[in-house]
Amino acid sequence: DTAVSQTPKYLVTQMGNDKSIKCEQNLGHDTMYWYKQDSKKFLKIMFSYNNKELIINETVPNRFSPKSPDKAHLNLHINSLELGDSAVYFCASSQGQAGRNEQFFGPGTRLTVL
Amino acid sequence: AQSVTQLGSHVSVSEGALVLLRCNYSSSVPPYLFWYVQYPNQGLQLLLKYTSAATLVKGINGFEAEFKKSETSFHLTKPSAHMSDAAEYFCAVSGWVYGGSQGNLIFGKGTKLSVKP
């Protein structure tokens, strides 16, 4: 009965490969997010979707492509992986996008690019 | 644009001592402010939030924070530290402004809290 789940938890891959991270929330929320946490623990927004529509797309290489098949899912596909993509990626969800409501975070996916 | 500054990347206290983690914000509008905690190898968990109601906000695990507009601060405190409080703490401000759509969180760089026996 995990609120926000991500798969896989760990992902180790070679440079140049393509990989996907999946996120699902069972809270009935209408807004989902992807955040990236770098090696210094700094967290930054990458994307935000509201009702399956892209709301936020920060300065992220177009090798990163989010996909939201429905309100409960927001997947992240990464093409041509680079060393600098190594990080922990967190999915989150909230009800509404007005920013006053709690965001619930998944456990994270630790991506290591070799 | 909204931003958050956390003073002190690492704070160490003794068990039973006062915990004080500092956060200052910058916002062009009345802010929504949050404190999240991250335990090792886990996701983030909300401790407390300020959304323009009471300026003294109580959260989980005995933590509280006071919103001070004059000082643009939202410091996190706990009267008596416990070993289980050792974690990374993040202050965040909502990127949302009235009429806008960006409800993402803008995080500070985090403060690692260590608790000595």
Tab-separated table of C-alpha atoms in Angstrom:
chain	number	residue	atom	x	y	z
A	1	ASP	CA	0.000	0.000	0.000
A	2	THR	CA	2.950	2.308	-0.747
A	3	ALA	CA	1.743	5.817	-1.585
A	4	VAL	CA	4.368	6.688	-4.210
A	5	SER	CA	6.413	3.866	-5.639
A	6	GLN	CA	9.314	3.879	-8.070
A	7	THR	CA	11.005	1.110	-10.012
A	8	PRO	CA	13.758	0.241	-10.102
A	9	LYS	CA	15.350	1.324	-6.817
A	10	TYR	CA	18.849	0.944	-8.251
A	11	LEU	CA	19.905	1.242	-11.873
A	12	VAL	CA	23.463	0.688	-13.056
A	13	THR	CA	24.137	1.075	-16.746
A	14	GLN	CA	26.734	2.001	-19.338
A	15	MET	CA	27.141	5.345	-21.040
A	16	GLY	CA	25.090	5.646	-24.182
A	17	ASN	CA	22.325	3.294	-23.075
A	18	ASP	CA	18.640	4.181	-22.860
A	19	LYS	CA	16.770	3.519	-19.614
A	20	SER	CA	13.396	4.188	-18.012
A	21	ILE	CA	12.246	4.798	-14.460
A	22	LYS	CA	8.632	4.194	-13.550
A	23	CYS	CA	6.558	6.006	-10.940
A	24	GLU	CA	3.100	5.241	-9.644
A	25	GLN	CA	1.014	6.910	-6.958
A	26	ASN	CA	-2.130	5.503	-5.367
A	27	LEU	CA	-3.147	8.676	-3.535
A	28	GLY	CA	-5.543	9.916	-6.187
A	29	HIS	CA	-3.427	13.039	-6.734
A	30	ASP	CA	-3.625	14.989	-9.980
A	31	THR	CA	-0.086	16.404	-10.038
A	32	MET	CA	3.189	14.523	-10.279
A	33	TYR	CA	6.812	15.615	-10.327
A	34	TRP	CA	10.320	14.422	-11.074
A	35	TYR	CA	13.182	15.793	-8.991
A	36	LYS	CA	16.903	15.114	-9.370
A	37	GLN	CA	19.193	14.901	-6.320
A	38	ASP	CA	22.868	15.242	-7.131
A	39	SER	CA	25.859	13.872	-5.262
A	40	LYS	CA	25.829	16.900	-2.939
A	41	LYS	CA	22.214	16.178	-2.009
A	42	PHE	CA	20.901	19.203	-3.905
A	43	LEU	CA	17.329	18.653	-5.076
A	44	LYS	CA	15.982	20.307	-8.193
A	45	ILE	CA	12.707	20.044	-10.091
A	46	MET	CA	12.891	18.515	-13.556
A	47	PHE	CA	9.285	18.104	-14.662
A	48	SER	CA	5.767	18.483	-13.395
A	49	TYR	CA	2.542	17.081	-14.811
A	50	ASN	CA	-0.999	18.059	-13.905
A	51	ASN	CA	-3.786	15.792	-15.146
A	52	LYS	CA	-1.380	14.247	-17.655
A	53	GLU	CA	-0.357	17.649	-19.035
A	54	LEU	CA	3.191	18.947	-18.835
A	55	ILE	CA	3.295	21.997	-16.567
A	56	ILE	CA	6.958	22.453	-15.744
A	57	ASN	CA	9.919	21.583	-17.891
A	58	GLU	CA	13.045	22.980	-16.337
A	59	THR	CA	16.325	23.266	-18.179
A	60	VAL	CA	16.737	19.573	-18.719
A	61	PRO	CA	18.446	18.012	-21.745
A	62	ASN	CA	15.939	16.736	-24.278
A	63	ARG	CA	17.443	13.285	-23.742
A	64	PHE	CA	15.052	13.201	-20.782
A	65	SER	CA	11.456	12.576	-21.773
A	66	PRO	CA	8.672	12.212	-19.237
A	67	LYS	CA	5.508	10.345	-20.100
A	68	SER	CA	2.254	10.334	-18.189
A	69	PRO	CA	-0.118	7.645	-19.479
A	70	ASP	CA	-2.645	8.519	-16.773
A	71	LYS	CA	-2.891	10.635	-13.621
A	72	ALA	CA	-1.431	7.864	-11.458
A	73	HIS	CA	1.732	7.313	-13.474
A	74	LEU	CA	4.666	9.455	-14.508
A	75	ASN	CA	7.561	7.666	-16.142
A	76	LEU	CA	10.963	9.066	-17.035
A	77	HIS	CA	12.836	7.868	-20.090
A	78	ILE	CA	16.466	8.821	-20.585
A	79	ASN	CA	18.256	8.410	-23.907
A	80	SER	CA	21.993	8.221	-24.504
A	81	LEU	CA	22.926	8.229	-20.831
A	82	GLU	CA	25.923	10.298	-19.766
A	83	LEU	CA	28.169	10.136	-16.699
A	84	GLY	CA	26.616	13.361	-15.411
A	85	ASP	CA	23.199	11.755	-15.282
A	86	SER	CA	24.298	9.738	-12.256
A	87	ALA	CA	22.061	10.896	-9.417
A	88	VAL	CA	19.063	9.912	-7.345
A	89	TYR	CA	15.766	10.617	-9.072
A	90	PHE	CA	12.680	11.192	-6.955
A	91	CYS	CA	9.103	11.074	-8.068
A	92	ALA	CA	6.523	13.010	-6.045
A	93	SER	CA	2.821	13.750	-6.159
A	94	SER	CA	0.414	16.290	-4.721
A	95	GLN	CA	-3.212	17.235	-4.964
A	96	GLY	CA	-3.421	20.396	-7.002
A	97	GLN	CA	-0.575	22.478	-8.273
A	98	ALA	CA	-1.063	25.536	-6.136
A	99	GLY	CA	1.910	24.681	-4.001
A	100	ARG	CA	0.297	24.753	-0.564
A	101	ASN	CA	-0.278	21.033	-0.367
A	102	GLU	CA	2.199	18.435	0.788
A	103	GLN	CA	4.167	16.624	-1.843
A	104	PHE	CA	4.583	12.932	-1.210
A	105	PHE	CA	7.887	11.493	-2.360
A	106	GLY	CA	8.810	8.085	-3.613
A	107	PRO	CA	11.840	6.208	-2.243
A	108	GLY	CA	14.062	7.320	-5.106
A	109	THR	CA	15.927	5.600	-7.917
A	110	ARG	CA	19.699	5.676	-7.684
A	111	LEU	CA	21.064	5.828	-11.233
A	112	THR	CA	24.739	5.076	-11.782
A	113	VAL	CA	26.173	5.565	-15.247
A	114	LEU	CA	29.529	3.859	-15.847
B	1	ALA	CA	11.775	34.444	-7.885
B	2	GLN	CA	11.576	32.338	-4.775
B	3	SER	CA	14.699	30.916	-3.141
B	4	VAL	CA	15.808	29.326	0.107
B	5	THR	CA	19.085	29.497	1.999
B	6	GLN	CA	19.965	27.022	4.716
B	7	LEU	CA	22.770	28.177	6.980
B	8	GLY	CA	25.107	25.393	7.960
B	9	SER	CA	25.507	22.292	5.861
B	10	HIS	CA	26.232	20.235	8.967
B	11	VAL	CA	24.958	20.648	12.518
B	12	SER	CA	26.048	18.409	15.366
B	13	VAL	CA	24.277	18.294	18.743
B	14	SER	CA	24.346	16.053	21.781
B	15	GLU	CA	21.411	13.834	22.589
B	16	GLY	CA	18.940	15.842	24.672
B	17	ALA	CA	20.218	19.204	23.436
B	18	LEU	CA	18.266	21.810	21.511
B	19	VAL	CA	18.139	21.404	17.748
B	20	LEU	CA	18.135	24.595	15.661
B	21	LEU	CA	18.305	24.406	11.879
B	22	ARG	CA	18.246	27.727	10.065
B	23	CYS	CA	16.352	28.630	6.933
B	24	ASN	CA	15.911	31.999	5.245
B	25	TYR	CA	13.720	32.534	2.245
B	26	SER	CA	13.278	35.033	-0.527
B	27	SER	CA	9.876	35.421	-2.110
B	28	SER	CA	8.008	38.073	-4.045
B	29	VAL	CA	4.710	36.854	-2.619
B	30	PRO	CA	3.580	35.457	0.740
B	31	PRO	CA	5.378	32.133	0.730
B	32	TYR	CA	4.375	28.584	1.378
B	33	LEU	CA	7.249	27.044	3.349
B	34	PHE	CA	8.069	23.452	4.154
B	35	TRP	CA	10.568	21.392	6.105
B	36	TYR	CA	11.287	17.875	4.861
B	37	VAL	CA	13.481	15.190	6.398
B	38	GLN	CA	15.446	12.567	4.503
B	39	TYR	CA	16.740	9.538	6.352
B	40	PRO	CA	19.635	7.643	4.741
B	41	ASN	CA	18.689	5.943	1.493
B	42	GLN	CA	15.081	7.017	1.769
B	43	GLY	CA	12.741	9.528	0.175
B	44	LEU	CA	11.669	12.806	1.711
B	45	GLN	CA	9.057	13.042	4.434
B	46	LEU	CA	7.189	16.195	5.376
B	47	LEU	CA	7.925	17.480	8.885
B	48	LEU	CA	5.750	20.586	8.794
B	49	LYS	CA	4.487	23.361	6.557
B	50	TYR	CA	3.525	27.035	6.740
B	51	THR	CA	0.681	28.165	4.518
B	52	SER	CA	-0.172	31.602	5.969
B	53	ALA	CA	-2.129	30.458	9.021
B	54	ALA	CA	-0.458	30.383	12.452
B	55	THR	CA	3.142	31.596	12.406
B	56	LEU	CA	4.252	28.886	14.862
B	57	VAL	CA	3.868	25.575	13.144
B	58	LYS	CA	4.075	22.239	14.918
B	59	GLY	CA	5.097	19.156	13.040
B	60	ILE	CA	5.823	15.516	13.563
B	61	ASN	CA	8.436	14.032	15.909
B	62	GLY	CA	8.403	17.072	18.213
B	63	PHE	CA	9.664	19.559	15.622
B	64	GLU	CA	8.307	23.040	15.184
B	65	ALA	CA	9.136	26.111	13.126
B	66	GLU	CA	8.303	29.781	13.404
B	67	PHE	CA	7.585	31.961	10.392
B	68	LYS	CA	9.090	35.427	10.884
B	69	LYS	CA	8.257	37.732	8.036
B	70	SER	CA	10.447	40.567	9.318
B	71	GLU	CA	13.466	38.283	9.300
B	72	THR	CA	12.373	36.237	6.249
B	73	SER	CA	13.143	33.167	8.316
B	74	PHE	CA	11.578	29.786	8.979
B	75	HIS	CA	13.947	28.086	11.426
B	76	LEU	CA	13.303	24.528	12.578
B	77	THR	CA	13.651	23.629	16.254
B	78	LYS	CA	13.268	20.696	18.577
B	79	PRO	CA	13.767	21.083	22.340
B	80	SER	CA	15.540	17.783	22.892
B	81	ALA	CA	17.430	15.851	20.213
B	82	HIS	CA	17.107	12.104	19.908
B	83	MET	CA	19.504	9.767	18.180
B	84	SER	CA	16.773	8.925	15.669
B	85	ASP	CA	16.706	12.574	14.521
B	86	ALA	CA	20.005	12.130	12.688
B	87	ALA	CA	19.158	12.805	9.048
B	88	GLU	CA	19.298	15.382	6.274
B	89	TYR	CA	16.831	18.258	6.622
B	90	PHE	CA	15.593	20.353	3.743
B	91	CYS	CA	13.817	23.670	3.843
B	92	ALA	CA	11.715	24.423	0.771
B	93	VAL	CA	9.547	27.189	-0.626
B	94	SER	CA	6.775	26.661	-3.108
B	95	GLY	CA	7.415	28.041	-6.554
B	96	TRP	CA	3.758	28.853	-6.917
B	97	VAL	CA	2.498	32.385	-7.342
B	98	TYR	CA	-1.153	33.369	-7.573
B	99	GLY	CA	-2.444	32.854	-11.082
B	100	GLY	CA	0.552	30.766	-12.003
B	101	SER	CA	0.900	27.058	-12.339
B	102	GLN	CA	4.316	26.120	-11.030
B	103	GLY	CA	3.696	24.380	-7.726
B	104	ASN	CA	7.084	22.742	-7.557
B	105	LEU	CA	9.248	22.949	-4.454
B	106	ILE	CA	12.434	24.991	-4.451
B	107	PHE	CA	14.804	23.404	-1.983
B	108	GLY	CA	17.662	24.680	0.107
B	109	LYS	CA	20.916	22.769	-0.025
B	110	GLY	CA	20.079	20.751	3.068
B	111	THR	CA	21.516	20.495	6.570
B	112	LYS	CA	22.870	17.235	7.862
B	113	LEU	CA	22.016	16.769	11.527
B	114	SER	CA	24.262	14.527	13.602
B	115	VAL	CA	23.310	13.549	17.153
B	116	LYS	CA	26.052	12.485	19.552
B	117	PRO	CA	25.325	10.116	22.436
